[in-house]
XYZ file of C-alpha atoms in Angstrom:
124
model
C -9.742 12.590 -9.239
C -7.340 9.670 -9.010
C -8.321 6.112 -9.833
C -6.424 3.266 -8.191
C -6.473 -0.381 -9.246
C -4.662 -3.035 -7.226
C -3.491 -6.387 -8.520
C -1.229 -9.243 -7.519
C -3.094 -10.749 -4.600
C -3.592 -14.478 -4.245
C -3.331 -17.548 -2.069
C 0.148 -18.523 -0.923
C 1.803 -20.566 1.785
C 3.622 -19.207 4.790
C 7.122 -18.125 3.832
C 6.201 -17.322 0.238
C 6.367 -13.949 -1.466
C 3.890 -11.791 -3.355
C 4.188 -8.491 -5.157
C 1.200 -6.205 -5.175
C 0.850 -3.521 -7.804
C -1.283 -0.402 -7.844
C -1.879 1.331 -11.137
C -3.139 4.895 -11.002
C -4.794 7.176 -13.485
C -6.237 10.620 -13.413
C -4.420 13.543 -11.917
C -0.651 13.814 -11.819
C 0.626 10.812 -9.886
C 3.755 12.520 -8.736
C 1.764 14.958 -6.613
C 0.586 12.202 -4.296
C 2.114 10.317 -1.425
C 1.004 6.697 -1.498
C 0.129 4.128 1.092
C -0.797 0.499 1.459
C -3.326 -0.524 4.076
C -4.893 -3.852 4.901
C -8.048 -5.064 6.574
C -8.602 -8.526 7.973
C -12.087 -9.879 8.748
C -13.458 -8.346 11.926
C -10.564 -5.924 12.249
C -10.023 -2.286 11.476
C -8.105 -1.149 8.443
C -4.446 -0.756 9.346
C -1.453 0.983 7.848
C 1.119 -1.269 6.218
C 3.531 0.982 4.329
C 3.818 4.457 2.854
C 6.056 6.250 0.400
C 6.653 9.918 -0.303
C 5.912 11.436 -3.708
C 9.609 11.365 -4.617
C 10.102 7.830 -3.344
C 12.932 8.960 -1.096
C 11.057 8.305 2.160
C 9.373 5.061 3.123
C 7.546 4.031 6.273
C 6.404 0.664 7.571
C 4.257 -0.803 10.278
C 6.321 -2.638 12.853
C 4.591 -5.885 11.943
C 5.999 -5.835 8.398
C 9.379 -4.157 8.814
C 12.136 -6.192 7.252
C 9.664 -8.303 5.269
C 7.751 -5.827 3.096
C 9.090 -3.171 0.772
C 7.176 -0.329 -0.858
C 8.345 1.346 -4.041
C 6.971 3.515 -6.817
C 7.643 4.196 -10.461
C 6.422 7.677 -11.268
C 7.042 7.143 -14.973
C 4.544 4.269 -14.883
C 2.167 5.919 -12.394
C 2.428 2.859 -10.205
C 3.253 1.832 -6.679
C 4.275 -1.625 -5.496
C 4.390 -3.655 -2.333
C 6.869 -6.508 -2.257
C 5.890 -8.930 0.483
C 8.380 -11.565 1.578
C 8.301 -14.186 4.314
C 4.547 -14.010 4.430
C 2.752 -15.169 7.557
C -0.841 -16.312 8.095
C -1.454 -13.102 10.052
C -0.755 -11.145 6.861
C -4.015 -12.477 5.449
C -6.222 -9.508 4.581
C -7.606 -7.372 1.820
C -4.854 -4.968 0.789
C -5.742 -1.465 -0.325
C -3.733 1.088 -2.229
C -4.315 4.712 -1.265
C -3.246 8.174 -2.333
C -3.103 11.442 -0.481
C -2.390 14.906 -1.754
C 0.941 15.933 -0.321
C 4.557 15.003 -0.057
C 4.608 12.532 2.799
C 2.429 9.528 3.580
C 0.526 9.192 6.846
C -0.334 6.166 8.905
C -3.987 7.091 9.440
C -6.452 6.162 6.742
C -8.383 9.377 7.211
C -5.487 11.310 5.697
C -5.968 9.633 2.326
C -8.164 11.013 -0.407
C -8.396 8.086 -2.800
C -8.651 4.323 -2.454
C -8.547 1.271 -4.668
C -11.019 -1.571 -4.495
C -8.596 -3.895 -2.703
C -6.946 -7.201 -3.497
C -7.193 -10.311 -1.342
C -4.048 -11.873 0.103
C -4.448 -15.225 1.825
C -1.519 -16.931 3.530
C -1.997 -20.510 4.611
C 0.066 -22.176 7.319
């Protein structure tokens, strides 16, 4: 079992930045690829970013490329999502996820474990 706890969400204005953190506990963190997803009201959960277990490979949704950056610190069993130039359409609950394997995937069904989510609200 892997437990995931997100933090760092909040209410910001368009153009601001936020850094989300996901602390993990349980089984060996390094064995998991990690992902960030988000879900806005009335919409399906969507992939935002993913990172391989080594941190050498990262993947982003087109909507966040160039603005968001995913990283991990295996020594701290944590993964991060740096969000810059935030837009109102980035407003959503952001979820951290883990999947057993080397590489992340863009479909939520590939992930074994999920955090409880953290709300990000971007006002115009």
